[in-house]
Coordinates of C-alpha atoms in Angstrom, one line a residue:
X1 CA 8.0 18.6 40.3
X2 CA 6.6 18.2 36.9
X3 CA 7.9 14.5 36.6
X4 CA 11.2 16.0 36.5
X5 CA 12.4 13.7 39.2
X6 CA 14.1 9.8 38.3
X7 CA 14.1 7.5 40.9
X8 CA 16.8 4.8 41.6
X9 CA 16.8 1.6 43.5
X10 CA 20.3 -0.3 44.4
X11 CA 20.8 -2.7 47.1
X12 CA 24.6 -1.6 48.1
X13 CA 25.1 1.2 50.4
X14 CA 28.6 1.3 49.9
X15 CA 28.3 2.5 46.4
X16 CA 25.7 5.1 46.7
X17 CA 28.3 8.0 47.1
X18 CA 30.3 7.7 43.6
X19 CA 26.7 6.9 41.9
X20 CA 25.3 10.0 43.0
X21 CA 28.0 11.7 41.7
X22 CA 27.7 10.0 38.6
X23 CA 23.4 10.3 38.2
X24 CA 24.0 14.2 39.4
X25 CA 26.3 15.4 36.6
X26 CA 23.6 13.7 33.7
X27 CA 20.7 15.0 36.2
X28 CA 22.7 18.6 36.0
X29 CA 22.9 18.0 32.2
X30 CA 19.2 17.3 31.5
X31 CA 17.6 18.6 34.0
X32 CA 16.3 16.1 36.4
X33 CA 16.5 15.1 39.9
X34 CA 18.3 11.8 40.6
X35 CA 17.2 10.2 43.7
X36 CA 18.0 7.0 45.1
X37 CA 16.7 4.4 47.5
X38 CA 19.0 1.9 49.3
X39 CA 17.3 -1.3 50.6
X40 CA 18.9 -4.3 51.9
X41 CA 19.6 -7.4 49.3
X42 CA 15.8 -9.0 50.7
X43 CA 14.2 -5.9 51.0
X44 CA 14.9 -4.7 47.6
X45 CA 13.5 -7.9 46.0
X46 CA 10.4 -7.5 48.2
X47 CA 10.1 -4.4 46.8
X48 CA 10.1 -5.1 42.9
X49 CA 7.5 -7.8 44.0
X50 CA 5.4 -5.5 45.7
X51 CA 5.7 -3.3 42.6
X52 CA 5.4 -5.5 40.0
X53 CA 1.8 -5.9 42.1
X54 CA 0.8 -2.6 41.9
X55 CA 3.4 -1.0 44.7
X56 CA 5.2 2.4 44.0
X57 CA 8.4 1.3 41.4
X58 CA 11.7 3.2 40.8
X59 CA 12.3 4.1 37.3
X60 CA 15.7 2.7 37.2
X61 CA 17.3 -0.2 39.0
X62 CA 19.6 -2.9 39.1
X63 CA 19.2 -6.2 38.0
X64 CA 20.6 -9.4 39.1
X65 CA 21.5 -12.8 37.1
X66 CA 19.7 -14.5 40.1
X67 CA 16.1 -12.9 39.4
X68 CA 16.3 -11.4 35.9
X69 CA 15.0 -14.3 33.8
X70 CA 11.3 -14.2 36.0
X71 CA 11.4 -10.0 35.7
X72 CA 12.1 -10.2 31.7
X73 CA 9.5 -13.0 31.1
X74 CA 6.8 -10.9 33.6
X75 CA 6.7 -7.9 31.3
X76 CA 8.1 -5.9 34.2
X77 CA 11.2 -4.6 32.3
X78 CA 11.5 -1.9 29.5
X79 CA 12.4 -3.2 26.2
X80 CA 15.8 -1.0 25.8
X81 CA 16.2 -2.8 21.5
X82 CA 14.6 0.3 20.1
X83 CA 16.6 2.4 22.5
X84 CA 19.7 1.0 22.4
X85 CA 19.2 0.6 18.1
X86 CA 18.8 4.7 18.3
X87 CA 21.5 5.3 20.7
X88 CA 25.0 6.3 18.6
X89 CA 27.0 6.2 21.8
X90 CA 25.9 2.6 22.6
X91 CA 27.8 -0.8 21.4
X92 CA 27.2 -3.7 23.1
X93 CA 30.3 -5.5 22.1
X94 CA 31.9 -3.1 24.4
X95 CA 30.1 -4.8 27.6
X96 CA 31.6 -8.5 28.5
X97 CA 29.4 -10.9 26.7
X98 CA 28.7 -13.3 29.4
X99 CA 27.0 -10.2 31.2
X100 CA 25.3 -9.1 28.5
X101 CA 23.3 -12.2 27.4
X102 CA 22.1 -12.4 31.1
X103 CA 19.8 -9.4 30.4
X104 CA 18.5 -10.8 27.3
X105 CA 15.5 -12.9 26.8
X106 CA 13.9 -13.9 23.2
X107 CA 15.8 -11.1 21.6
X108 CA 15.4 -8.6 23.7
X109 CA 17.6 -6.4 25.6
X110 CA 15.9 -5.9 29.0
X111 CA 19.3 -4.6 31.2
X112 CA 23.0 -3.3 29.7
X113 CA 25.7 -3.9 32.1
X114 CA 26.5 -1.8 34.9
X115 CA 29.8 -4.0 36.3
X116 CA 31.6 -7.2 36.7
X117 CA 33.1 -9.1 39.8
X118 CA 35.7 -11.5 40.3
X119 CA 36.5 -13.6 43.5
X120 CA 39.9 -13.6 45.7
X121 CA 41.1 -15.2 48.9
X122 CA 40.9 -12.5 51.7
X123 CA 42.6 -13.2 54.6
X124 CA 43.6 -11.8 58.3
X125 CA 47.1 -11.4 58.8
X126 CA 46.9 -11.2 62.7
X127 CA 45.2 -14.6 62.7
X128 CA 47.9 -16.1 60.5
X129 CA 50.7 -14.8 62.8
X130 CA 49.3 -16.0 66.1
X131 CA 48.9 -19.4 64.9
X132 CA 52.2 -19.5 62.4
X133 CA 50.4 -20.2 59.6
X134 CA 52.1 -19.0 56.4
X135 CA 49.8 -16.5 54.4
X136 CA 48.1 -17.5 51.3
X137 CA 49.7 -16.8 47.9
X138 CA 49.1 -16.7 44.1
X139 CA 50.8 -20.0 43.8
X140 CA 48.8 -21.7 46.7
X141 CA 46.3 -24.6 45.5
X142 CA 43.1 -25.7 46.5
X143 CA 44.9 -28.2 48.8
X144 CA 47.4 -25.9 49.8
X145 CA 43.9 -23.5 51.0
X146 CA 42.5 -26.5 52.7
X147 CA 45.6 -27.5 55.1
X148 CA 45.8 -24.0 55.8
X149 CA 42.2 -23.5 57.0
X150 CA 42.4 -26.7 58.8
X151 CA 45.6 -25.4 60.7
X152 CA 43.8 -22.3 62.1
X153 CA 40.8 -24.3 62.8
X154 CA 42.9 -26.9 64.7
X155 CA 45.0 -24.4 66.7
X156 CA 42.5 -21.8 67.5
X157 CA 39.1 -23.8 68.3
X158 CA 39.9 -22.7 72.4
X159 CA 39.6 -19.5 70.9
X160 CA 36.8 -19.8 69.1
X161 CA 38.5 -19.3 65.8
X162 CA 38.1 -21.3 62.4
X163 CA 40.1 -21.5 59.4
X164 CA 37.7 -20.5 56.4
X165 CA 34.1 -20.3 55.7
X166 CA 31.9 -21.9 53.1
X167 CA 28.0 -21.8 53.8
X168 CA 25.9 -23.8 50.9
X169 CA 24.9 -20.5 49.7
X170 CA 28.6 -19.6 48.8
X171 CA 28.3 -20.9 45.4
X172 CA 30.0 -17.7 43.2
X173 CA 32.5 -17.5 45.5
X174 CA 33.6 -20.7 47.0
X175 CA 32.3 -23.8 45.9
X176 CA 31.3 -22.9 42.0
X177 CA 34.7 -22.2 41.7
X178 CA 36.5 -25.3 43.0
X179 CA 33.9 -27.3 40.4
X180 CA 35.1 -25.6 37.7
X181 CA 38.7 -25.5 38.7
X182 CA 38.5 -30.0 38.6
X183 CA 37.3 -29.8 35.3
X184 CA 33.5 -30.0 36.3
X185 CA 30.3 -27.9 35.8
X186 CA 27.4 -27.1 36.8
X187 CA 25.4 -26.8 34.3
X188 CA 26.4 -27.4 30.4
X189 CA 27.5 -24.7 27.8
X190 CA 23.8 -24.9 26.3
X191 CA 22.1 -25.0 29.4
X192 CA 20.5 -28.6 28.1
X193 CA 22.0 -30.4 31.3
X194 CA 23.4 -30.5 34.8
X195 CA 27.0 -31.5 35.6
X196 CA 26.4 -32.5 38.9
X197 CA 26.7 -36.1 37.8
X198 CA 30.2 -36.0 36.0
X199 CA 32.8 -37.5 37.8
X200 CA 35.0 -34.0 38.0
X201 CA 31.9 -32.2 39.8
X202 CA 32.0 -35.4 42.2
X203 CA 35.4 -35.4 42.8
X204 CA 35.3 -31.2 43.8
X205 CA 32.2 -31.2 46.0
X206 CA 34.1 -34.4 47.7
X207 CA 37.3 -32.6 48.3
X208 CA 34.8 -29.4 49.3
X209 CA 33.3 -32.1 52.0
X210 CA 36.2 -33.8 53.1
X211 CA 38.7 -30.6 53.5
X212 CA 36.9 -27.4 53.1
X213 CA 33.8 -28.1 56.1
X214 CA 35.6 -29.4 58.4
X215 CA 37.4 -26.1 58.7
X216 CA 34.7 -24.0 58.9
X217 CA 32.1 -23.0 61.3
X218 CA 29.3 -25.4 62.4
X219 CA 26.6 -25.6 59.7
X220 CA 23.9 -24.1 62.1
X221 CA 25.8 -21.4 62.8
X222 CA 26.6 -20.3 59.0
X223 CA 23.0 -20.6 58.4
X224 CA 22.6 -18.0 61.3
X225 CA 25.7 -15.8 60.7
X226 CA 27.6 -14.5 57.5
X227 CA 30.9 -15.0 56.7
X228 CA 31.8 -11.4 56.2
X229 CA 30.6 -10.7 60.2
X230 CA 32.5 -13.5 61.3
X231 CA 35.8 -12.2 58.8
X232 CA 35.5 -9.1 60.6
X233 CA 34.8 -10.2 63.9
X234 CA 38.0 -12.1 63.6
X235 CA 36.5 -15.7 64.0
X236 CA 37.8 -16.5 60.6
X237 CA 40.9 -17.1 59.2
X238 CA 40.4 -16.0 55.5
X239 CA 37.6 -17.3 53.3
X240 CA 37.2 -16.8 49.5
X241 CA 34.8 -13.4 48.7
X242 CA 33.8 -11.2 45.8
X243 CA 35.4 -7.8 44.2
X244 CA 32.0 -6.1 45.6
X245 CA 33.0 -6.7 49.4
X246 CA 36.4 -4.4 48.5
X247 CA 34.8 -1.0 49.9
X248 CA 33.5 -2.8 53.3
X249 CA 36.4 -4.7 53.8
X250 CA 39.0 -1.4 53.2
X251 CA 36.3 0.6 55.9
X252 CA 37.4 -1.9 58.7
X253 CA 38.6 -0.9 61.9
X254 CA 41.5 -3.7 61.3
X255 CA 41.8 -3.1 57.3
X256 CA 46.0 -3.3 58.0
X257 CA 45.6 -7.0 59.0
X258 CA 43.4 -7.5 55.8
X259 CA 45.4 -9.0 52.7
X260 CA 44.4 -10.1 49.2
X261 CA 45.5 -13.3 47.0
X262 CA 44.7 -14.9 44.1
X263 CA 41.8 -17.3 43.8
X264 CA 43.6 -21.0 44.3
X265 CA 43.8 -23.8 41.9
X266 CA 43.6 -27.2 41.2
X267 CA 46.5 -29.2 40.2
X268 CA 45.2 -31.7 37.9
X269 CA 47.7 -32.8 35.6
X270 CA 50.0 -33.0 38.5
X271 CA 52.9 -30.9 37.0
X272 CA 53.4 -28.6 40.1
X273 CA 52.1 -25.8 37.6
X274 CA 49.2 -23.9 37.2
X275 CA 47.4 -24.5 34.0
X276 CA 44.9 -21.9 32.7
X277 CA 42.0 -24.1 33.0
X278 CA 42.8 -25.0 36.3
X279 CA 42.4 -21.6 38.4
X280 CA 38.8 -20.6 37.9
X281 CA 36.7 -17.2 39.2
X282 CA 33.2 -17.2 38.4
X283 CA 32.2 -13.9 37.3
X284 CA 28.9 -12.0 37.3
X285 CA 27.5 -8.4 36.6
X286 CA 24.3 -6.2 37.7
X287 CA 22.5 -4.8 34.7
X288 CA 21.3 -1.2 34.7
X289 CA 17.3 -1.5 34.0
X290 CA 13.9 0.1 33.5
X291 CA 10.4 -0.5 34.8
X292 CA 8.5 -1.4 31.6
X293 CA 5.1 1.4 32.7
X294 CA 8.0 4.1 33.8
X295 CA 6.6 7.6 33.2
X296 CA 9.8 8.9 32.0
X297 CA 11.2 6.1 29.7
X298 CA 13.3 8.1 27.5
X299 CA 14.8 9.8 30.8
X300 CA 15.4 6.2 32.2
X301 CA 17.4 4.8 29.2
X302 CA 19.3 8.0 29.0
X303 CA 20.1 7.6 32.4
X304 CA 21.2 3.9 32.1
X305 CA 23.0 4.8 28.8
X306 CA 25.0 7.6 30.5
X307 CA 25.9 5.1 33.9
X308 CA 27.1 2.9 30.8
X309 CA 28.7 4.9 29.2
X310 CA 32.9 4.5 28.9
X311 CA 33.0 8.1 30.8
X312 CA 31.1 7.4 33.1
X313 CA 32.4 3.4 33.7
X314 CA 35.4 5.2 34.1
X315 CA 34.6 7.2 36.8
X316 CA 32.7 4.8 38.7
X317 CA 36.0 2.8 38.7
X318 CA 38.2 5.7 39.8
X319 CA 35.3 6.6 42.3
X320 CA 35.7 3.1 44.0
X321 CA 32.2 2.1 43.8
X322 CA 32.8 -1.2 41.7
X323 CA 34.9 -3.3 38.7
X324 CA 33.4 -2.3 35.2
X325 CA 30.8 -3.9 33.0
X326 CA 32.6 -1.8 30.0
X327 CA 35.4 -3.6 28.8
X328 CA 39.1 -1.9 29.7
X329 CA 37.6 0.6 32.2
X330 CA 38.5 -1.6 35.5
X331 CA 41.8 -0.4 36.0
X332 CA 41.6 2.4 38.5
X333 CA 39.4 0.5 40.9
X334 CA 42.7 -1.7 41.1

């Protein structure tokens, strides 16, 4: 094909459709193929391993907070500085800054931000109404979650049924945000030290112990079974999940029973009010990268620059495949 063909790894199935579409009008533009390869989360990692080993790599593919710092410091990732410095259509104050810095490392701009997520309370209304519980709201607090999941738990375990879920592993979405919601961290602003130890984080991952498991599933079977099969198996009452789950969840079979609430709070001061430090989502973002030995590099970043583009970040909003990582182009996926 002459090398006129990009390859593209992603993870997410879900969003293939509205990326194609996207890759397809800059392949149609410049001449290339676009042609992407879906693996599961496990899979896909497997897979940069393998290639980073001398295995087959895509050209371009997403990176994740979780694995980026080892990929940027391996030399497996395309420097994008030069790039990006020649590129007139690319400002990265126009990408969220917490996303941004995730991709860099020593200066370096190894991934430019392809989207950012937020967490909500989803929740089954049929569950809710068979066991008179009163949905959640955008004024409901942590506490108020809590009494609620232990309600369903409490009136449907002949059924089978619990109140929420919250497996260890559900740190962005559950448990990371209670911390941070007490007044706690988890790590400090300059990375120099855990917050595990301050008496805020203590306090949260007690009230997580004490009211939040005891609602939920045994732990063995969490380990075993994820909380989105058991949401839509209807064996959970609602449990708190991320922006990217908004495609699967609106593909159910029962999507009319599904509703959507604000992340809780924490009432700390005690007023009966919400204070702004006292409702908090932890956000993240996938970066758009480059294998560093790519045979096509200036077809990569062009490719990355064009998915990052404000057109484009548009589009994949209206498109449904997922929130923006370009700042003020969210607002059709809402």
């Amino acid at each position: 094909d002459g090398g006129k063909t990009i390859r593209v790894g992603i993870w997410d199935n879900n969003q293939l459709a509205g990326l194609q579409q996207i890759a397809d009008e800059w392949g149609d533009e410049n001449g290339y193929d676009v042609e992407f390869e879906v693996l599961d989360w496990s899979t896909y990692w497997t897979m940069l391993e393998a290639g980073v080993s001398g295995g087959e790599m895509p050209d371009v593919f997403w990176m994740h907070s979780d694995n980026a710092t080892k990929y940027m410091g391996a030399g497996v990732l395309l420097d994008l500085n030069d790039y990006i410095e020649n590129d007139e259509t690319m400002d990265l104050s126009n990408y969220y800054e917490g996303i941004t810095d995730l991709y860099s490392m020593d200066g370096v701009q190894y991934a430019i931000p392809k989207d950012h997520d937020t967490i909500a309370v989803v929740y089954n209304k049929a569950i809710f109404d068979k066991y008179g519980v009163e949905y959640p709201s955008d004024d409901w607090t942590w506490q108020d979650y809590a009494d609620a999941a232990q309600e369903i738990s409490e009136k449907g375990k002949d059924d089978g049924v619990y109140g929420t879920y919250c497996n260890v592993t559900n740190d962005q979405d559950t448990w990371y945000n209670i911390v941070y919601s007490y007044g706690g961290e988890i790590i400090n602003d300059d990375r120099t030290a855990s917050g595990l130890d301050e008496q805020a984080t203590i306090d949260a991952m007690k009230f997580v112990a004490d009211e939040i498991v005891p609602a939920c599933p045994p732990q063995d079977t969490m380990a075993s079974t994820s909380g989105d099969t058991m949401f839509l198996s209807g064996l959970i009452g609602m449990e708190c999940q991320g922006s990217w789950m908004v495609q699967t969840y609106n593909g159910a079979d029962n999507v009319s029973d599904i509703g959507w609430a604000m992340i809780p709070y924490t009432d700390v001061n005690g007023n009966g009010q919400c204070e702004q430090s006292e409702r908090c989502s932890i956000y993240n973002g996938l970066g758009w990268a480059a294998y560093a030995d790519t045979k096509n590099p200036d077809a990569a970043y062009s490719l990355i620059s064009y998915f990052c583009s404000e057109e484009a970040q548009k589009e994949q909003s209206q498109l449904g495949v997922t929130m923006s990582g370009y700042i003020g182009c969210s607002e059709p996926f809402a």
